[in-house]
Each structure stands twice: as C-alpha cells, then as structure tokens.
Coordinates of C-alpha atoms in Angstrom, one line a residue:
Chain A
M1 CA 176.2 289.6 140.5
Y2 CA 173.2 288.7 142.6
A3 CA 172.5 286.6 145.6
G4 CA 169.8 284.0 145.8
I5 CA 168.7 281.9 148.8
E6 CA 166.2 279.1 148.8
T7 CA 165.3 277.9 152.2
G8 CA 163.4 274.6 152.1
G9 CA 162.0 272.5 154.8
T10 CA 165.2 270.4 155.0
K11 CA 167.9 272.1 153.0
T12 CA 169.0 275.7 152.2
V13 CA 170.7 276.7 148.9
C14 CA 172.7 279.9 148.5
A15 CA 173.8 280.9 145.0
V16 CA 175.6 283.7 143.3
G17 CA 174.7 284.4 139.7
S18 CA 172.8 286.5 137.1
E19 CA 170.6 286.1 134.1
G20 CA 169.5 282.6 135.1
R21 CA 173.0 281.3 135.5
V22 CA 174.5 280.1 138.8
F23 CA 178.2 280.8 139.2
A24 CA 178.7 279.6 142.7
R25 CA 176.6 277.8 145.2
V26 CA 176.6 276.2 148.6
Q27 CA 174.1 274.0 150.4
F28 CA 173.4 273.2 154.1
P29 CA 170.7 271.8 156.3
T30 CA 168.0 274.4 157.2
G31 CA 168.2 273.2 160.8
T32 CA 166.4 274.5 163.8
D33 CA 168.3 277.7 164.5
P34 CA 167.5 280.6 162.2
E35 CA 170.4 282.8 163.5
S36 CA 172.9 280.1 162.7
L37 CA 171.4 279.6 159.3
A38 CA 171.7 283.4 158.6
D39 CA 175.3 283.2 159.8
Q40 CA 176.1 280.4 157.3
C41 CA 174.5 282.4 154.5
A42 CA 176.4 285.6 155.4
E43 CA 179.7 283.7 155.5
F44 CA 179.1 282.4 151.9
F45 CA 178.2 285.8 150.5
A46 CA 181.1 287.5 152.3
D47 CA 183.3 285.8 149.7
H48 CA 181.0 286.6 146.8
P49 CA 180.1 290.3 146.6
V50 CA 176.6 290.9 145.4
T51 CA 174.4 294.0 144.8
A52 CA 171.0 292.6 145.8
L53 CA 169.6 289.5 147.4
G54 CA 166.5 287.4 146.7
L55 CA 164.9 284.9 149.1
G56 CA 162.5 282.2 148.3
T57 CA 161.4 280.5 151.5
F58 CA 159.3 277.6 152.8
G59 CA 156.1 278.8 154.5
P60 CA 153.9 279.8 155.9
C61 CA 155.7 283.1 155.6
D62 CA 154.7 286.7 155.3
P63 CA 155.6 288.1 151.8
D64 CA 153.7 291.3 152.1
P65 CA 156.2 294.2 152.0
D66 CA 153.7 296.5 153.7
S67 CA 153.3 294.2 156.7
P68 CA 155.1 294.6 160.0
T69 CA 156.1 290.9 159.8
Y70 CA 157.3 291.0 156.2
G71 CA 159.9 288.3 155.7
H72 CA 158.9 286.4 158.9
I73 CA 158.1 282.7 159.1
L74 CA 154.6 282.3 160.6
Q75 CA 153.2 279.5 162.7
T76 CA 154.9 276.3 161.6
P77 CA 155.4 272.8 163.0
K78 CA 159.1 273.1 162.1
P79 CA 161.0 273.4 165.4
G80 CA 162.7 276.8 166.1
W81 CA 161.1 278.6 163.2
T82 CA 157.8 279.9 164.3
G83 CA 158.0 283.7 164.2
A84 CA 161.6 283.8 163.0
D85 CA 162.4 287.1 161.3
L86 CA 164.3 285.4 158.5
L87 CA 164.7 288.5 156.2
G88 CA 165.6 290.6 159.2
L89 CA 168.4 288.2 160.3
L90 CA 169.8 288.2 156.7
S91 CA 169.5 292.0 156.5
A92 CA 171.5 292.4 159.7
R93 CA 174.3 290.4 158.2
I94 CA 174.3 291.2 154.5
A95 CA 174.1 294.9 153.6
V96 CA 172.3 294.8 150.2
P97 CA 168.7 295.5 149.1
M98 CA 166.6 292.4 149.6
A99 CA 163.3 291.0 148.4
M100 CA 161.5 287.8 149.4
T101 CA 158.7 285.5 148.3
T102 CA 157.6 281.9 148.8
D103 CA 159.7 279.1 147.5
V104 CA 157.0 278.2 144.9
N105 CA 156.6 281.8 143.8
A106 CA 160.4 282.0 143.3
A107 CA 160.3 278.8 141.3
A108 CA 157.4 280.2 139.1
L109 CA 159.6 283.3 138.5
G110 CA 162.7 281.3 137.6
E111 CA 160.7 279.1 135.2
L112 CA 159.0 282.1 133.6
R113 CA 162.2 284.0 133.0
Y114 CA 164.7 281.2 132.2
G115 CA 162.8 277.9 132.0
A116 CA 159.7 276.3 130.7
G117 CA 157.8 279.6 130.7
R118 CA 160.1 281.8 128.6
G119 CA 158.1 284.3 126.5
L120 CA 155.0 284.0 128.6
H121 CA 153.5 286.5 131.1
S122 CA 151.3 284.3 133.2
L123 CA 152.0 280.9 134.6
V124 CA 151.4 278.7 137.7
Y125 CA 154.1 276.5 139.2
I126 CA 153.0 273.5 141.1
T127 CA 155.1 271.1 143.2
I128 CA 153.8 267.7 144.2
G129 CA 155.9 265.7 146.7
T130 CA 155.5 265.3 150.4
G131 CA 153.2 268.3 150.2
I132 CA 151.6 270.2 147.4
G133 CA 152.3 273.9 146.8
G134 CA 151.7 276.4 144.1
G135 CA 153.0 279.8 143.1
A136 CA 152.0 282.1 140.2
I137 CA 153.2 284.9 138.1
I138 CA 150.3 286.9 136.6
R139 CA 151.3 289.5 133.8
G140 CA 154.9 289.3 135.0
R141 CA 154.1 289.9 138.6
L142 CA 154.3 287.5 141.6
L143 CA 150.8 286.6 142.9
Q144 CA 150.9 287.9 146.4
A145 CA 147.6 289.3 147.6
G146 CA 146.6 289.4 151.3
Q147 CA 148.3 286.1 152.0
H148 CA 150.4 283.9 149.7
P149 CA 148.6 281.1 147.9
E150 CA 148.1 277.7 149.6
M151 CA 146.9 276.0 146.5
G152 CA 147.5 272.5 147.9
H153 CA 144.6 273.0 150.3
M154 CA 141.8 273.5 147.8
L155 CA 138.9 271.1 148.0
L156 CA 138.0 268.8 145.2
P157 CA 135.1 266.7 144.0
Q158 CA 136.2 263.1 144.0
S159 CA 136.4 261.4 147.4
T160 CA 138.8 258.5 146.8
G161 CA 140.0 259.2 150.3
P162 CA 140.3 259.2 153.2
G163 CA 143.0 261.8 152.5
V164 CA 145.7 262.6 154.9
C165 CA 145.5 266.4 155.5
P166 CA 145.2 267.0 159.2
Y167 CA 143.3 270.2 158.5
H168 CA 141.0 269.3 155.5
R169 CA 141.4 265.6 155.1
N170 CA 140.4 265.3 151.4
C171 CA 141.9 268.5 150.1
W172 CA 144.2 268.3 147.0
E173 CA 147.3 267.7 149.2
G174 CA 145.4 265.3 151.4
L175 CA 144.5 263.2 148.4
A176 CA 147.4 263.6 145.9
S177 CA 150.6 264.3 147.8
G178 CA 153.1 261.5 148.3
P179 CA 151.6 260.5 151.7
G180 CA 148.1 260.7 150.1
M181 CA 149.0 258.4 147.3
Q182 CA 150.7 256.0 149.7
A183 CA 147.6 255.9 151.9
R184 CA 145.6 254.7 148.8
S185 CA 148.2 252.4 147.4
G186 CA 149.8 251.0 150.6
V187 CA 153.3 251.6 149.1
P188 CA 155.5 254.7 149.0
A189 CA 154.6 256.8 145.9
Q190 CA 158.1 256.7 144.5
D191 CA 157.9 252.9 144.4
I192 CA 154.7 252.8 142.3
A193 CA 155.6 251.6 138.7
D194 CA 154.8 253.9 135.7
D195 CA 152.2 251.4 134.4
D196 CA 150.3 251.1 137.7
P197 CA 146.7 252.3 137.4
A198 CA 147.3 254.3 140.6
W199 CA 148.8 257.0 138.3
I200 CA 145.6 257.3 136.4
L201 CA 143.6 258.0 139.6
E202 CA 146.4 260.4 140.7
A203 CA 146.2 262.2 137.4
Q204 CA 142.4 262.5 137.7
I205 CA 142.7 264.2 141.0
V206 CA 145.5 266.5 139.8
A207 CA 143.5 267.4 136.6
T208 CA 140.5 268.4 138.7
A209 CA 142.8 270.8 140.7
L210 CA 144.3 272.2 137.5
H211 CA 140.7 272.7 136.3
N212 CA 140.0 274.9 139.3
I213 CA 143.3 276.8 138.9
T214 CA 142.4 277.5 135.3
C215 CA 138.9 278.8 136.3
I216 CA 140.3 281.1 139.0
L217 CA 143.6 282.3 137.5
G218 CA 143.5 281.5 133.8
P219 CA 147.3 281.1 133.4
Q220 CA 148.9 280.5 130.0
R221 CA 150.8 277.5 131.2
I222 CA 151.0 275.3 134.3
I223 CA 154.4 273.8 135.2
I224 CA 154.3 270.8 137.5
G225 CA 157.4 269.7 139.3
G226 CA 158.4 267.9 142.5
G227 CA 159.1 264.3 143.1
L228 CA 155.7 263.1 142.1
G229 CA 154.8 266.0 140.0
S230 CA 157.6 265.4 137.5
R231 CA 156.7 261.8 137.0
K232 CA 156.1 260.9 133.3
A233 CA 153.4 258.5 134.4
L234 CA 151.5 261.5 135.7
H235 CA 152.1 263.8 132.8
E236 CA 151.1 261.4 130.1
H237 CA 147.6 261.3 131.4
L238 CA 147.1 265.0 132.5
P239 CA 146.5 266.9 129.2
A240 CA 143.6 264.7 128.1
L241 CA 142.1 264.6 131.5
L242 CA 142.2 268.4 131.9
D243 CA 140.6 268.9 128.5
E244 CA 137.9 266.4 129.4
S245 CA 137.3 268.2 132.7
L246 CA 137.1 271.7 131.2
A247 CA 134.8 270.2 128.6
G248 CA 135.5 272.8 126.0
Y249 CA 134.1 275.6 128.1
L250 CA 137.6 277.1 128.6
P251 CA 140.8 276.3 126.6
S252 CA 143.3 274.3 128.7
P253 CA 146.6 276.0 129.6
S254 CA 149.6 274.1 128.3
L255 CA 151.3 271.7 130.9
R256 CA 155.0 271.3 131.3
V257 CA 157.6 269.9 133.7
P258 CA 160.2 272.4 135.0
E259 CA 163.1 273.0 132.7
L260 CA 165.3 274.2 135.6
G261 CA 164.5 271.1 137.6
G262 CA 165.6 271.4 141.2
D263 CA 167.2 274.8 140.4
A264 CA 163.9 276.6 139.7
G265 CA 163.6 278.0 143.2
V266 CA 167.2 279.3 143.6
V267 CA 167.2 280.7 140.0
G268 CA 163.9 282.4 140.9
A269 CA 165.5 283.9 144.0
L270 CA 168.4 285.2 141.9
T271 CA 165.9 286.7 139.5
L272 CA 164.0 288.3 142.3
A273 CA 167.3 290.0 143.4
Q274 CA 168.0 291.1 139.8
D275 CA 164.5 292.7 139.5
H276 CA 165.0 294.4 142.9
R277 CA 168.5 295.8 142.2
P278 CA 168.8 299.4 143.2
G279 CA 168.5 302.2 140.6
Chain B
M1 CA 134.5 313.5 133.1
Y2 CA 134.8 309.9 132.1
A3 CA 132.6 307.4 130.3
G4 CA 131.6 304.0 131.7
I5 CA 129.7 301.3 129.9
E6 CA 128.5 298.1 131.4
T7 CA 127.1 295.6 128.9
G8 CA 125.2 292.9 130.6
G9 CA 123.4 289.8 129.1
T10 CA 120.1 291.7 129.0
K11 CA 120.7 295.4 129.6
T12 CA 123.5 297.9 128.9
V13 CA 124.2 301.0 131.1
C14 CA 126.1 304.0 129.9
A15 CA 127.3 306.5 132.5
V16 CA 129.2 309.7 132.8
G17 CA 131.0 310.5 136.0
S18 CA 134.2 310.6 138.0
E19 CA 135.6 309.6 141.4
G20 CA 132.9 307.0 142.0
R21 CA 130.0 309.4 141.3
V22 CA 127.6 309.0 138.3
F23 CA 126.4 312.4 136.9
A24 CA 124.3 311.1 134.0
R25 CA 123.2 307.7 132.8
V26 CA 121.1 305.9 130.3
Q27 CA 120.1 302.3 130.0
F28 CA 118.9 300.2 127.0
P29 CA 118.5 296.5 126.1
T30 CA 121.7 294.9 125.0
G31 CA 119.8 293.3 122.1
T32 CA 121.2 291.2 119.3
D33 CA 122.8 293.8 117.1
P34 CA 126.2 295.0 118.4
E35 CA 126.4 297.9 115.8
S36 CA 123.1 299.3 116.9
L37 CA 124.2 299.0 120.6
A38 CA 127.4 300.9 119.7
D39 CA 125.3 303.6 117.9
Q40 CA 123.1 304.1 121.0
C41 CA 126.1 304.4 123.3
A42 CA 127.8 306.9 120.9
E43 CA 124.6 309.0 120.8
F44 CA 124.5 309.3 124.6
F45 CA 128.2 310.3 124.8
A46 CA 127.9 312.8 122.0
D47 CA 125.9 314.9 124.5
H48 CA 128.4 314.3 127.3
P49 CA 132.0 315.0 126.4
V50 CA 134.4 312.6 128.1
T51 CA 138.2 312.2 128.1
A52 CA 138.4 308.4 128.3
L53 CA 136.0 305.4 128.2
G54 CA 135.9 302.2 130.3
L55 CA 134.0 299.1 129.3
G56 CA 132.9 296.2 131.6
T57 CA 131.3 293.5 129.5
F58 CA 129.5 290.2 129.7
G59 CA 131.7 287.3 128.6
P60 CA 133.3 285.3 127.4
C61 CA 135.3 288.2 126.1
D62 CA 139.0 288.9 125.3
P63 CA 140.4 291.4 127.8
D64 CA 144.0 290.9 126.8
P65 CA 145.4 294.2 125.4
D66 CA 148.1 292.2 123.5
S67 CA 145.7 289.9 121.7
P68 CA 144.5 290.6 118.2
T69 CA 140.9 290.0 119.4
Y70 CA 141.2 292.4 122.4
G71 CA 137.8 293.7 123.2
H72 CA 135.9 291.1 121.2
I73 CA 133.1 288.9 122.5
L74 CA 134.0 285.2 122.1
Q75 CA 131.8 282.2 121.4
T76 CA 128.5 282.9 123.2
P77 CA 125.0 281.4 123.0
K78 CA 123.8 285.1 122.9
P79 CA 122.4 285.6 119.3
G80 CA 124.3 288.2 117.2
W81 CA 127.3 288.5 119.6
T82 CA 129.8 285.7 118.8
G83 CA 132.9 287.4 117.5
A84 CA 131.6 290.9 117.8
D85 CA 134.4 293.5 118.1
L86 CA 132.6 295.5 120.8
L87 CA 135.6 297.7 121.7
G88 CA 136.3 298.3 118.0
L89 CA 132.7 299.3 117.3
L90 CA 132.8 301.8 120.2
S91 CA 136.3 303.1 119.1
A92 CA 135.0 303.8 115.6
R93 CA 132.3 306.0 117.1
I94 CA 133.8 307.6 120.2
A95 CA 137.2 309.1 119.8
V96 CA 138.7 308.8 123.2
P97 CA 141.2 306.3 124.8
M98 CA 139.5 303.1 125.9
A99 CA 140.1 300.2 128.3
M100 CA 138.0 297.2 128.9
T101 CA 137.6 294.2 131.2
T102 CA 134.9 291.8 132.2
D103 CA 131.7 293.0 134.0
V104 CA 132.8 291.3 137.3
N105 CA 136.3 292.6 137.1
A106 CA 134.8 296.1 136.7
A107 CA 132.6 295.5 139.7
A108 CA 135.6 294.4 141.7
L109 CA 137.4 297.6 140.8
G110 CA 134.4 299.8 141.6
E111 CA 134.0 298.2 145.0
L112 CA 137.7 298.4 145.8
R113 CA 137.9 302.1 145.0
Y114 CA 134.5 303.4 146.1
G115 CA 132.6 300.6 147.8
A116 CA 133.0 297.8 150.3
G117 CA 136.7 297.5 149.5
R118 CA 138.0 301.0 150.2
G119 CA 141.5 301.0 151.7
L120 CA 142.2 297.4 150.5
H121 CA 144.5 296.3 147.7
S122 CA 143.3 292.8 147.0
L123 CA 139.7 291.6 146.8
V124 CA 137.4 289.2 144.9
Y125 CA 134.0 290.2 143.7
I126 CA 131.5 287.3 143.2
T127 CA 128.0 287.6 141.7
I128 CA 125.5 284.8 142.3
G129 CA 122.3 284.9 140.2
T130 CA 121.3 283.1 137.1
G131 CA 125.0 282.3 136.8
I132 CA 128.0 282.7 139.0
G133 CA 130.9 284.9 138.0
G134 CA 134.0 286.3 139.8
G135 CA 136.5 289.1 139.2
A136 CA 139.5 290.1 141.2
I137 CA 141.9 292.9 142.0
I138 CA 145.2 291.8 143.3
R139 CA 147.5 294.5 144.7
G140 CA 145.5 297.1 142.9
R141 CA 145.6 295.4 139.5
L142 CA 142.8 293.6 137.6
L143 CA 143.3 289.9 137.5
Q144 CA 143.7 289.2 133.8
A145 CA 146.2 286.5 133.0
G146 CA 145.9 284.4 129.8
Q147 CA 142.2 284.4 129.9
H148 CA 139.7 286.0 132.3
P149 CA 138.6 284.1 135.4
E150 CA 135.6 281.8 135.1
M151 CA 135.3 281.2 138.8
G152 CA 131.8 279.9 138.6
H153 CA 133.0 276.8 136.8
M154 CA 135.3 275.5 139.5
L155 CA 134.6 271.9 140.8
L156 CA 133.6 271.3 144.4
P157 CA 133.5 268.4 146.8
Q158 CA 129.9 268.0 147.8
S159 CA 127.5 266.4 145.3
T160 CA 124.1 267.5 146.3
G161 CA 123.3 267.6 142.6
P162 CA 122.6 266.9 139.9
G163 CA 123.7 270.4 139.1
V164 CA 122.5 272.2 136.0
C165 CA 125.8 273.3 134.2
P166 CA 125.6 271.9 130.7
Y167 CA 129.4 271.7 130.6
H168 CA 130.4 270.5 134.1
R169 CA 127.1 269.6 135.7
N170 CA 128.2 269.8 139.4
C171 CA 130.5 272.9 139.2
W172 CA 129.8 275.8 141.5
E173 CA 127.5 277.5 139.1
G174 CA 125.8 274.2 138.3
L175 CA 125.0 273.6 142.0
A176 CA 124.6 277.1 143.5
S177 CA 123.3 279.5 140.8
G178 CA 119.6 280.3 140.8
P179 CA 118.7 277.5 138.4
G180 CA 120.9 275.1 140.5
M181 CA 119.1 276.1 143.7
Q182 CA 115.7 275.8 141.9
A183 CA 116.6 272.3 140.7
R184 CA 117.1 271.2 144.3
S185 CA 114.2 273.0 145.8
G186 CA 111.6 272.8 143.1
V187 CA 110.8 276.5 143.5
P188 CA 112.5 279.6 142.0
A189 CA 115.3 280.7 144.3
Q190 CA 113.9 284.2 144.8
D191 CA 110.8 282.6 146.4
I192 CA 112.7 280.6 149.0
A193 CA 112.0 282.1 152.4
D194 CA 114.9 283.3 154.5
D195 CA 114.4 280.7 157.2
D196 CA 114.3 277.8 154.7
P197 CA 117.1 275.2 155.4
A198 CA 117.8 275.4 151.6
W199 CA 119.9 278.5 152.4
I200 CA 122.1 276.5 154.8
L201 CA 122.9 274.0 152.0
E202 CA 123.4 276.9 149.6
A203 CA 125.8 278.5 152.0
Q204 CA 127.7 275.3 152.5
I205 CA 128.4 275.1 148.8
V206 CA 129.3 278.7 148.5
A207 CA 131.6 278.4 151.5
T208 CA 133.5 275.6 149.8
A209 CA 134.0 277.7 146.7
L210 CA 135.2 280.6 148.9
H211 CA 137.7 278.2 150.6
N212 CA 139.2 277.5 147.1
I213 CA 139.3 281.1 146.2
T214 CA 141.1 281.8 149.5
C215 CA 143.7 279.0 148.8
I216 CA 144.4 280.1 145.3
L217 CA 144.2 283.9 145.5
G218 CA 144.4 284.9 149.2
P219 CA 142.3 288.1 148.9
Q220 CA 141.8 290.4 151.8
R221 CA 138.1 290.5 151.3
I222 CA 135.4 288.7 149.2
I223 CA 132.4 290.8 148.2
I224 CA 129.4 288.7 147.2
G225 CA 126.5 290.3 145.2
G226 CA 123.9 289.4 142.7
G227 CA 120.2 288.4 143.3
L228 CA 121.1 285.3 145.3
G229 CA 124.5 286.4 146.5
S230 CA 123.2 289.5 148.3
R231 CA 120.6 287.5 150.3
K232 CA 120.9 288.0 154.0
A233 CA 119.9 284.3 154.5
L234 CA 123.1 283.4 152.7
H235 CA 125.4 285.9 154.4
E236 CA 124.3 285.0 157.9
H237 CA 125.7 281.5 157.5
L238 CA 128.8 282.1 155.3
P239 CA 131.5 283.4 157.7
A240 CA 131.2 280.5 160.2
L241 CA 131.0 277.9 157.4
L242 CA 134.1 279.4 155.7
D243 CA 136.1 279.4 159.0
E244 CA 135.0 275.8 159.6
S245 CA 136.1 274.8 156.1
L246 CA 139.5 276.5 156.3
A247 CA 139.9 274.9 159.7
G248 CA 142.4 277.4 161.0
Y249 CA 145.0 276.6 158.4
L250 CA 144.5 280.0 156.8
P251 CA 142.7 283.1 158.1
S252 CA 139.4 283.7 156.4
P253 CA 139.1 286.8 154.2
S254 CA 136.3 289.2 155.4
L255 CA 133.0 288.8 153.6
R256 CA 130.7 291.7 152.5
V257 CA 127.8 292.6 150.3
P258 CA 128.5 295.2 147.6
E259 CA 128.2 298.8 148.9
L260 CA 127.5 300.1 145.4
G261 CA 124.8 297.5 144.8
G262 CA 123.8 297.3 141.1
D263 CA 126.1 300.2 140.3
A264 CA 129.3 298.4 141.1
G265 CA 129.9 297.4 137.4
V266 CA 129.3 300.8 135.9
V267 CA 131.2 302.6 138.6
G268 CA 134.1 300.2 138.0
A269 CA 133.9 301.0 134.2
L270 CA 134.2 304.7 135.0
T271 CA 137.1 303.9 137.3
L272 CA 138.8 302.0 134.5
A273 CA 138.4 305.0 132.3
Q274 CA 139.8 307.3 135.0
D275 CA 142.9 305.0 135.5
H276 CA 143.3 304.9 131.8
R277 CA 143.1 308.6 131.0
P278 CA 145.9 309.9 128.8
G279 CA 148.9 311.6 130.4

C-alpha cells in the first residue's frame, strides 16, 4: 500500500492505494498553516500503514531532489505558505521514503499509467480553470529540468486581450483561463453555453498554445482537463484547429480529456510513491 | 576511440575522437545520394577503428529507437533524401553499435558535456541561421518524445512580419531566421552592422521565444549559436529582454554562445557514441 497526497490551492486529498486504485481517502482544506496540514495528513496515514509516499503539490515549488530547498513551496501569494518546507514537515511525521513533484506533473503521471495515456511514453497534461498549468512525462520520466514547467505563462500570437495575467497580461493563462475568458465575455466562463462562439475563440487560443507545446516537446498525446479544459465545447473545435495551425509541418498529437477526472493528481501521487518504493 | 558523424543540409563531418576531443576528421558535401554518402563515411572509418558510432543528422528524421523507421530521414525538400534509411545504410557498412539523434540534440549534448554547459544537467541549444532549430538535454537525457523538437516553428506574439515560413508565416523561424531578418531589412542578415537597430527587434523576437522555452522546459541554460545566433549584437540585448519578458515570474536561464563553436554537433555525435558503447 502506498500513500498519495495532492495539495491544491484550496483542498488537500490524502489517499491510500496501489496500481491506480484508491482504497481509502480523506480531504481537508489546505488552509494557511503548513504544520497543521502536515499533522492532519500524518493522522490519516497513522491508521493506514504505507511503504512510501508521493506528493503532488501546488506551486511554485522546488521539485529538484538535488536542491537544498527540495520539496519547499516558493514565493506564493497564498498566506502562510511562502518558503514552507512541505516535504520536510511530512517527513518529520511519516517515516517512509518520499518523492514529490508538481500537481500537474503528478496528474500527467497518473493519466499516463492508469488513464488516458496508457501504453504511451510521452504526454503532456494541461489543466485550464482559474489558472492554466501543464505537466509532462517524456519517455516515462517526469519533466523536471532546472525549474518545473509554467506552461500557462507562454506568450501567444493573437491579441484578443487585454488578458488578465498580472505578470504577462496576454500570456496563455492571461487570455484563456476562466478569468481571461470572463474578461472577454463579461460572464463567468462556466455560464457560457456550449454553442456560444466564445468557445471557438477560446479553442483558437488553446490550439495555438498546443502548437507551441508540440514544437517544443513533441508529445504523443495532450490531455486537457480542468473546469474549462474538460468542456466538450472546447474539445470539439481543438483537433481541427491544431491541425490547421501546424499546417502539416508536424503531425498533431492526439487530444483527450482526463480519464481519471479529478483523481488524476492523487492517483499520480500514489504512482510516484509506487515508483519510489525502496528496494 | 569513437566515431561521430554530423550530417548537415550541405556538408557532412566524420570524426574520430573521445572525451570531447577530435583526433581525426574529414568533411564532404552531403549531396543527393545517401548510399554514396554512407560509402564515403565507411571509407573514412575503415582507416580509423572505432567501438561505437554516434550520428547527429539534419531533419526531419526519426530518432525514436522503438520506431520501425528509426534513423530514417522523413519527408524533406532535400533531393534524394526523403525516406532514406541513413542509419541502416551506415550499419550495413560499419559494424559497430550505433545511436542517432538530431543535429541540434547532438550539439546540445556536446555543449553540455564539453562546452558551455559543463556541470549542468539541463540545457537547450538553439541555432539561428538560414533556419532555426533547437535541441535539449533534460536531466542528462536527450529530449526525444514522440517526435523530435521543432522549436523554430513555435508561434510568437509580435507581428513584425510578414514572416517567411511557408508553413506558418510568422513563426519564430519565419520572423527571426536569416531570411526573415532579410525580409524586414532588405539586406542579407550577415551584412547588417552591429549597431543597426534591426538587432534590437531581432533580439525582442528571440527573447519572446526563449520566454516560451523557459515556461515549457525550464532549462538551466540556453546556448544560442549559428550564423545569426552567435552575433554579439544579438547577445548584448538578450538577457535584459528575457528578464523583462518573464517579468520576475520565473528566473531567467543563463544565456551563452557555444564554446565548441561549429564543432558542437560532431563532438555531440562522438559523445553519443561514447554513451552508447557496449558493456
């Protein structure tokens, strides 16, 4: 049995399981006190003996095992969390080998092994909701170079803005996240009907970003989830728009919604633990 | 002793060496007859016994060892080369273990191990000349997912075009390659003086592309070579423009010119052979 933890911006999920199955789970608010969150996690796992633990966390975080701040949360607007040594707090309470990555990398791993990416070696997982994030598995390995990907902040050609990113204004997240879509439409993204042309424009922006991901990473498949990212109104336009954008120069990767739905992250965290088991 | 071959669009270099040093080399036109090129390579290596061979080739090519067309050149405008089984032609003539990748991935490997990337684990190598290409090493491993990167074809925000890419018009290569720069300036890029403001605009376009590479790959360093890419007039503007574009959201990777200069590719091919040696 393995332990998986997914810490999100608002909620944290702890799960016990193996081989893609979750046998027990608990969920609580992530809150503003990392010590108290670690206590709650430890309490759950005290009742569920495990041999290794995987963590997929919100960012920015440091997923570099060679870094002195491995497993820490970096500068974040989230109160109480800047500089928190999340992995250290867990290690002090739960005495098993641990591995960590970003929440979206964990979701990519979960989908690759047990979801919409089974049988593949290279995929990208994108979530589109209040923000846009991306994780990737390349040849079976998590994409974690100098720093973790921040795919949502790439810059794109069309300027249908003004986008809403406080750093880059018209980056992908600035234009195509929920708040970006709302800024264009005047209504919350979740209230936009499936037949509204706003989805065509949204799909055009997303297709351009997928074009760039294809040029830089060349994945076999791109899985697009999240509140907006899972919408049928988006997916029905995407494949043709991506083909059109790549213009035959490169084959398009296949596009899918997550098979594991909201469980992709925690199943990925369990998978990370499983891969990291001692011996 | 290892064998390294770099097949470029116009010339092919064969080298014998190890540990980043080249002990013997020969160079000939790539030409339009793959069989004859393989014969010339075999002739050179017949006089220089080697234990393994590494190939870095122009593309598009298939660098996926699990693919039935591994080592083949794919659809290309280059006469005589579409579908050529380059690695197979070499294997039939030179009986040593072989590994192959793209020319730019080979250059990235060469620079990582013996050039401007020594001591690092993750870098991107960009060449800017008549085209734009990129290769990457992530955590010591060549970036080779479903298909090799085609970074030059990513789409960018500014439209100073019209760019010259026959597929995407205003992609990075369309805007910032030599022909793209010439289309804007009216003179060949190599004739544009270092103090011409055309280099500021060129650097702005390149900085935007490096922004996207940073968001998607997060390398520790980006090495920029090639006829235009090595120009001091470009490099003196790039670091500040990249910082400005990332706007403090992410740290900028360090930027360098290749230390191995025009040898990066063939040294990388030798390194590939060295890593691939039997036992």
